[in-house]
Amino acid sequence: MRPALADTLDLQPHPEGGWFAQTWVSPESVTLADGRVRPTATLIHFLLPAGDRSAWHRVASDEIWLAHTGTVVLELGGSGDQPEAEHRLTVGVAVAAGEVAQALVPAGVWQRTVSSGSDALVSCLVSPGFDFADFELADG
């Protein structure tokens, strides 16, 4: 069932889980060392409903998480062949309570998101810009 906030923001299902919509693409581009061309950055809204979790995945660019509403636990799983939970960050707006309002996931690092007791809305800024060709889901 599509959450109300997904309707409001016109979010679509994301392959990793949750809901998303791209909200900005930089008009500037960069040529990567391997010759691929990407925008310098892209930005999405990402909604993870209460009780949900995303699948382990990684992207080929740095990703910055920006908290808006609710709280998620961002699990980082290293950069090996398969993820191994190594580090956790609580991403949310209650900074005085130990949450971080911004979090960096370095390029090539496995990540997954676990929601808390309420829906959580974040934005993800990816640089160089996101492309599904650079997106990998973990096996199983």
PDB file of N, CA, C and O in Angstrom, residues 37-81:
ATOM      1  N   VAL A  37      29.949   9.511 -18.456  1.00  0.00           N
ATOM      2  CA  VAL A  37      29.572  10.884 -18.130  1.00  0.00           C
ATOM      3  C   VAL A  37      28.411  10.840 -17.143  1.00  0.00           C
ATOM      4  O   VAL A  37      27.440  10.095 -17.346  1.00  0.00           O
ATOM      5  N   ARG A  38      28.511  11.616 -16.079  1.00  0.00           N
ATOM      6  CA  ARG A  38      27.468  11.706 -15.059  1.00  0.00           C
ATOM      7  C   ARG A  38      27.246  13.178 -14.723  1.00  0.00           C
ATOM      8  O   ARG A  38      28.172  13.994 -14.813  1.00  0.00           O
ATOM      9  N   PRO A  39      26.020  13.522 -14.273  1.00  0.00           N
ATOM     10  CA  PRO A  39      25.848  14.870 -13.713  1.00  0.00           C
ATOM     11  C   PRO A  39      26.752  14.999 -12.484  1.00  0.00           C
ATOM     12  O   PRO A  39      27.088  13.988 -11.850  1.00  0.00           O
ATOM     13  N   THR A  40      27.145  16.208 -12.145  1.00  0.00           N
ATOM     14  CA  THR A  40      28.012  16.366 -10.978  1.00  0.00           C
ATOM     15  C   THR A  40      27.317  15.926  -9.700  1.00  0.00           C
ATOM     16  O   THR A  40      27.981  15.476  -8.764  1.00  0.00           O
ATOM     17  N   ALA A  41      25.979  16.016  -9.638  1.00  0.00           N
ATOM     18  CA  ALA A  41      25.239  15.572  -8.460  1.00  0.00           C
ATOM     19  C   ALA A  41      23.769  15.369  -8.821  1.00  0.00           C
ATOM     20  O   ALA A  41      23.263  15.956  -9.785  1.00  0.00           O
ATOM     21  N   THR A  42      23.098  14.523  -8.035  1.00  0.00           N
ATOM     22  CA  THR A  42      21.649  14.323  -8.135  1.00  0.00           C
ATOM     23  C   THR A  42      21.085  14.304  -6.715  1.00  0.00           C
ATOM     24  O   THR A  42      21.802  14.056  -5.743  1.00  0.00           O
ATOM     25  N   LEU A  43      19.778  14.532  -6.609  1.00  0.00           N
ATOM     26  CA  LEU A  43      19.115  14.590  -5.310  1.00  0.00           C
ATOM     27  C   LEU A  43      17.769  13.876  -5.399  1.00  0.00           C
ATOM     28  O   LEU A  43      17.054  14.034  -6.395  1.00  0.00           O
ATOM     29  N   ILE A  44      17.459  13.076  -4.375  1.00  0.00           N
ATOM     30  CA  ILE A  44      16.150  12.421  -4.311  1.00  0.00           C
ATOM     31  C   ILE A  44      15.527  12.627  -2.941  1.00  0.00           C
ATOM     32  O   ILE A  44      16.218  12.893  -1.956  1.00  0.00           O
ATOM     33  N   HIS A  45      14.204  12.489  -2.892  1.00  0.00           N
ATOM     34  CA  HIS A  45      13.490  12.230  -1.647  1.00  0.00           C
ATOM     35  C   HIS A  45      13.439  10.716  -1.510  1.00  0.00           C
ATOM     36  O   HIS A  45      13.235  10.000  -2.509  1.00  0.00           O
ATOM     37  N   PHE A  46      13.585  10.207  -0.288  1.00  0.00           N
ATOM     38  CA  PHE A  46      13.474   8.777  -0.011  1.00  0.00           C
ATOM     39  C   PHE A  46      12.630   8.608   1.239  1.00  0.00           C
ATOM     40  O   PHE A  46      12.945   9.178   2.291  1.00  0.00           O
ATOM     41  N   LEU A  47      11.553   7.857   1.113  1.00  0.00           N
ATOM     42  CA  LEU A  47      10.631   7.595   2.221  1.00  0.00           C
ATOM     43  C   LEU A  47      10.714   6.128   2.595  1.00  0.00           C
ATOM     44  O   LEU A  47      10.541   5.257   1.744  1.00  0.00           O
ATOM     45  N   LEU A  48      10.989   5.869   3.869  1.00  0.00           N
ATOM     46  CA  LEU A  48      10.995   4.501   4.375  1.00  0.00           C
ATOM     47  C   LEU A  48       9.893   4.402   5.423  1.00  0.00           C
ATOM     48  O   LEU A  48       9.987   5.020   6.490  1.00  0.00           O
ATOM     49  N   PRO A  49       8.805   3.675   5.108  1.00  0.00           N
ATOM     50  CA  PRO A  49       7.695   3.564   6.056  1.00  0.00           C
ATOM     51  C   PRO A  49       8.094   2.830   7.336  1.00  0.00           C
ATOM     52  O   PRO A  49       9.023   2.014   7.347  1.00  0.00           O
ATOM     53  N   ALA A  50       7.372   3.126   8.401  1.00  0.00           N
ATOM     54  CA  ALA A  50       7.599   2.489   9.697  1.00  0.00           C
ATOM     55  C   ALA A  50       7.611   0.974   9.538  1.00  0.00           C
ATOM     56  O   ALA A  50       6.784   0.406   8.835  1.00  0.00           O
ATOM     57  N   GLY A  51       8.598   0.328  10.162  1.00  0.00           N
ATOM     58  CA  GLY A  51       8.688  -1.124  10.137  1.00  0.00           C
ATOM     59  C   GLY A  51       9.377  -1.710   8.919  1.00  0.00           C
ATOM     60  O   GLY A  51       9.622  -2.904   8.867  1.00  0.00           O
ATOM     61  N   ASP A  52       9.700  -0.887   7.932  1.00  0.00           N
ATOM     62  CA  ASP A  52      10.361  -1.376   6.713  1.00  0.00           C
ATOM     63  C   ASP A  52      11.877  -1.267   6.828  1.00  0.00           C
ATOM     64  O   ASP A  52      12.406  -0.573   7.687  1.00  0.00           O
ATOM     65  N   ARG A  53      12.558  -1.959   5.935  1.00  0.00           N
ATOM     66  CA  ARG A  53      14.002  -1.840   5.792  1.00  0.00           C
ATOM     67  C   ARG A  53      14.338  -1.970   4.319  1.00  0.00           C
ATOM     68  O   ARG A  53      13.641  -2.652   3.575  1.00  0.00           O
ATOM     69  N   SER A  54      15.394  -1.315   3.926  1.00  0.00           N
ATOM     70  CA  SER A  54      15.838  -1.453   2.540  1.00  0.00           C
ATOM     71  C   SER A  54      16.738  -2.670   2.424  1.00  0.00           C
ATOM     72  O   SER A  54      17.253  -3.186   3.418  1.00  0.00           O
ATOM     73  N   ALA A  55      16.966  -3.104   1.196  1.00  0.00           N
ATOM     74  CA  ALA A  55      17.900  -4.196   0.931  1.00  0.00           C
ATOM     75  C   ALA A  55      19.325  -3.654   0.977  1.00  0.00           C
ATOM     76  O   ALA A  55      19.562  -2.459   0.743  1.00  0.00           O
ATOM     77  N   TRP A  56      20.281  -4.532   1.265  1.00  0.00           N
ATOM     78  CA  TRP A  56      21.685  -4.136   1.176  1.00  0.00           C
ATOM     79  C   TRP A  56      21.979  -3.747  -0.264  1.00  0.00           C
ATOM     80  O   TRP A  56      21.612  -4.460  -1.197  1.00  0.00           O
ATOM     81  N   HIS A  57      22.635  -2.620  -0.445  1.00  0.00           N
ATOM     82  CA  HIS A  57      22.976  -2.137  -1.777  1.00  0.00           C
ATOM     83  C   HIS A  57      24.182  -1.205  -1.676  1.00  0.00           C
ATOM     84  O   HIS A  57      24.559  -0.783  -0.589  1.00  0.00           O
ATOM     85  N   ARG A  58      24.767  -0.912  -2.832  1.00  0.00           N
ATOM     86  CA  ARG A  58      25.832   0.086  -2.881  1.00  0.00           C
ATOM     87  C   ARG A  58      25.777   0.800  -4.216  1.00  0.00           C
ATOM     88  O   ARG A  58      25.230   0.299  -5.194  1.00  0.00           O
ATOM     89  N   VAL A  59      26.349   1.997  -4.216  1.00  0.00           N
ATOM     90  CA  VAL A  59      26.426   2.792  -5.438  1.00  0.00           C
ATOM     91  C   VAL A  59      27.885   3.201  -5.647  1.00  0.00           C
ATOM     92  O   VAL A  59      28.706   3.136  -4.727  1.00  0.00           O
ATOM     93  N   ALA A  60      28.205   3.616  -6.850  1.00  0.00           N
ATOM     94  CA  ALA A  60      29.581   3.922  -7.225  1.00  0.00           C
ATOM     95  C   ALA A  60      29.988   5.363  -6.914  1.00  0.00           C
ATOM     96  O   ALA A  60      31.070   5.782  -7.308  1.00  0.00           O
ATOM     97  N   SER A  61      29.130   6.094  -6.207  1.00  0.00           N
ATOM     98  CA  SER A  61      29.410   7.493  -5.876  1.00  0.00           C
ATOM     99  C   SER A  61      29.191   7.722  -4.387  1.00  0.00           C
ATOM    100  O   SER A  61      28.520   6.934  -3.724  1.00  0.00           O
ATOM    101  N   ASP A  62      29.742   8.807  -3.867  1.00  0.00           N
ATOM    102  CA  ASP A  62      29.450   9.205  -2.492  1.00  0.00           C
ATOM    103  C   ASP A  62      27.981   9.585  -2.374  1.00  0.00           C
ATOM    104  O   ASP A  62      27.402  10.152  -3.320  1.00  0.00           O
ATOM    105  N   GLU A  63      27.392   9.281  -1.228  1.00  0.00           N
ATOM    106  CA  GLU A  63      25.983   9.590  -0.984  1.00  0.00           C
ATOM    107  C   GLU A  63      25.863  10.285   0.366  1.00  0.00           C
ATOM    108  O   GLU A  63      26.374   9.791   1.373  1.00  0.00           O
ATOM    109  N   ILE A  64      25.198  11.418   0.381  1.00  0.00           N
ATOM    110  CA  ILE A  64      24.970  12.160   1.618  1.00  0.00           C
ATOM    111  C   ILE A  64      23.488  12.097   1.951  1.00  0.00           C
ATOM    112  O   ILE A  64      22.641  12.438   1.121  1.00  0.00           O
ATOM    113  N   TRP A  65      23.192  11.634   3.159  1.00  0.00           N
ATOM    114  CA  TRP A  65      21.815  11.530   3.659  1.00  0.00           C
ATOM    115  C   TRP A  65      21.490  12.780   4.457  1.00  0.00           C
ATOM    116  O   TRP A  65      22.283  13.213   5.303  1.00  0.00           O
ATOM    117  N   LEU A  66      20.308  13.336   4.212  1.00  0.00           N
ATOM    118  CA  LEU A  66      19.834  14.537   4.891  1.00  0.00           C
ATOM    119  C   LEU A  66      18.477  14.222   5.520  1.00  0.00           C
ATOM    120  O   LEU A  66      17.535  13.859   4.812  1.00  0.00           O
ATOM    121  N   ALA A  67      18.362  14.358   6.832  1.00  0.00           N
ATOM    122  CA  ALA A  67      17.131  14.015   7.550  1.00  0.00           C
ATOM    123  C   ALA A  67      16.080  15.110   7.422  1.00  0.00           C
ATOM    124  O   ALA A  67      16.409  16.299   7.437  1.00  0.00           O
ATOM    125  N   HIS A  68      14.811  14.684   7.317  1.00  0.00           N
ATOM    126  CA  HIS A  68      13.686  15.619   7.305  1.00  0.00           C
ATOM    127  C   HIS A  68      12.687  15.288   8.407  1.00  0.00           C
ATOM    128  O   HIS A  68      12.435  16.102   9.280  1.00  0.00           O
ATOM    129  N   THR A  69      12.098  14.094   8.350  1.00  0.00           N
ATOM    130  CA  THR A  69      11.136  13.679   9.372  1.00  0.00           C
ATOM    131  C   THR A  69      11.395  12.222   9.737  1.00  0.00           C
ATOM    132  O   THR A  69      11.869  11.437   8.916  1.00  0.00           O
ATOM    133  N   GLY A  70      11.072  11.851  10.968  1.00  0.00           N
ATOM    134  CA  GLY A  70      11.270  10.481  11.412  1.00  0.00           C
ATOM    135  C   GLY A  70      12.743  10.174  11.608  1.00  0.00           C
ATOM    136  O   GLY A  70      13.608  11.054  11.534  1.00  0.00           O
ATOM    137  N   THR A  71      13.025   8.913  11.875  1.00  0.00           N
ATOM    138  CA  THR A  71      14.381   8.464  12.158  1.00  0.00           C
ATOM    139  C   THR A  71      14.630   7.137  11.454  1.00  0.00           C
ATOM    140  O   THR A  71      13.756   6.271  11.444  1.00  0.00           O
ATOM    141  N   VAL A  72      15.814   6.999  10.881  1.00  0.00           N
ATOM    142  CA  VAL A  72      16.235   5.720  10.304  1.00  0.00           C
ATOM    143  C   VAL A  72      17.597   5.352  10.866  1.00  0.00           C
ATOM    144  O   VAL A  72      18.372   6.216  11.256  1.00  0.00           O
ATOM    145  N   VAL A  73      17.869   4.059  10.920  1.00  0.00           N
ATOM    146  CA  VAL A  73      19.207   3.585  11.240  1.00  0.00           C
ATOM    147  C   VAL A  73      19.857   3.216   9.920  1.00  0.00           C
ATOM    148  O   VAL A  73      19.342   2.383   9.167  1.00  0.00           O
ATOM    149  N   LEU A  74      20.954   3.867   9.622  1.00  0.00           N
ATOM    150  CA  LEU A  74      21.715   3.626   8.408  1.00  0.00           C
ATOM    151  C   LEU A  74      22.838   2.665   8.773  1.00  0.00           C
ATOM    152  O   LEU A  74      23.709   2.997   9.584  1.00  0.00           O
ATOM    153  N   GLU A  75      22.782   1.450   8.230  1.00  0.00           N
ATOM    154  CA  GLU A  75      23.803   0.446   8.504  1.00  0.00           C
ATOM    155  C   GLU A  75      24.795   0.423   7.350  1.00  0.00           C
ATOM    156  O   GLU A  75      24.391   0.356   6.187  1.00  0.00           O
ATOM    157  N   LEU A  76      26.067   0.491   7.682  1.00  0.00           N
ATOM    158  CA  LEU A  76      27.125   0.452   6.683  1.00  0.00           C
ATOM    159  C   LEU A  76      27.813  -0.901   6.770  1.00  0.00           C
ATOM    160  O   LEU A  76      28.135  -1.363   7.864  1.00  0.00           O
ATOM    161  N   GLY A  77      28.023  -1.533   5.616  1.00  0.00           N
ATOM    162  CA  GLY A  77      28.509  -2.906   5.587  1.00  0.00           C
ATOM    163  C   GLY A  77      29.828  -3.126   4.903  1.00  0.00           C
ATOM    164  O   GLY A  77      30.067  -4.202   4.374  1.00  0.00           O
ATOM    165  N   GLY A  78      30.699  -2.123   4.885  1.00  0.00           N
ATOM    166  CA  GLY A  78      32.009  -2.291   4.284  1.00  0.00           C
ATOM    167  C   GLY A  78      31.963  -2.308   2.765  1.00  0.00           C
ATOM    168  O   GLY A  78      30.923  -2.097   2.148  1.00  0.00           O
ATOM    169  N   SER A  79      33.116  -2.592   2.153  1.00  0.00           N
ATOM    170  CA  SER A  79      33.211  -2.549   0.694  1.00  0.00           C
ATOM    171  C   SER A  79      33.639  -3.883   0.095  1.00  0.00           C
ATOM    172  O   SER A  79      34.095  -3.934  -1.042  1.00  0.00           O
ATOM    173  N   GLY A  80      33.491  -4.963   0.862  1.00  0.00           N
ATOM    174  CA  GLY A  80      33.852  -6.289   0.359  1.00  0.00           C
ATOM    175  C   GLY A  80      32.852  -6.811  -0.655  1.00  0.00           C
ATOM    176  O   GLY A  80      31.957  -6.090  -1.101  1.00  0.00           O
ATOM    177  N   ASP A  81      32.996  -8.086  -1.009  1.00  0.00           N
ATOM    178  CA  ASP A  81      32.097  -8.693  -1.989  1.00  0.00           C
ATOM    179  C   ASP A  81      30.651  -8.739  -1.511  1.00  0.00           C
ATOM    180  O   ASP A  81      29.725  -8.638  -2.312  1.00  0.00           O
TER     181      ASP A  81
END
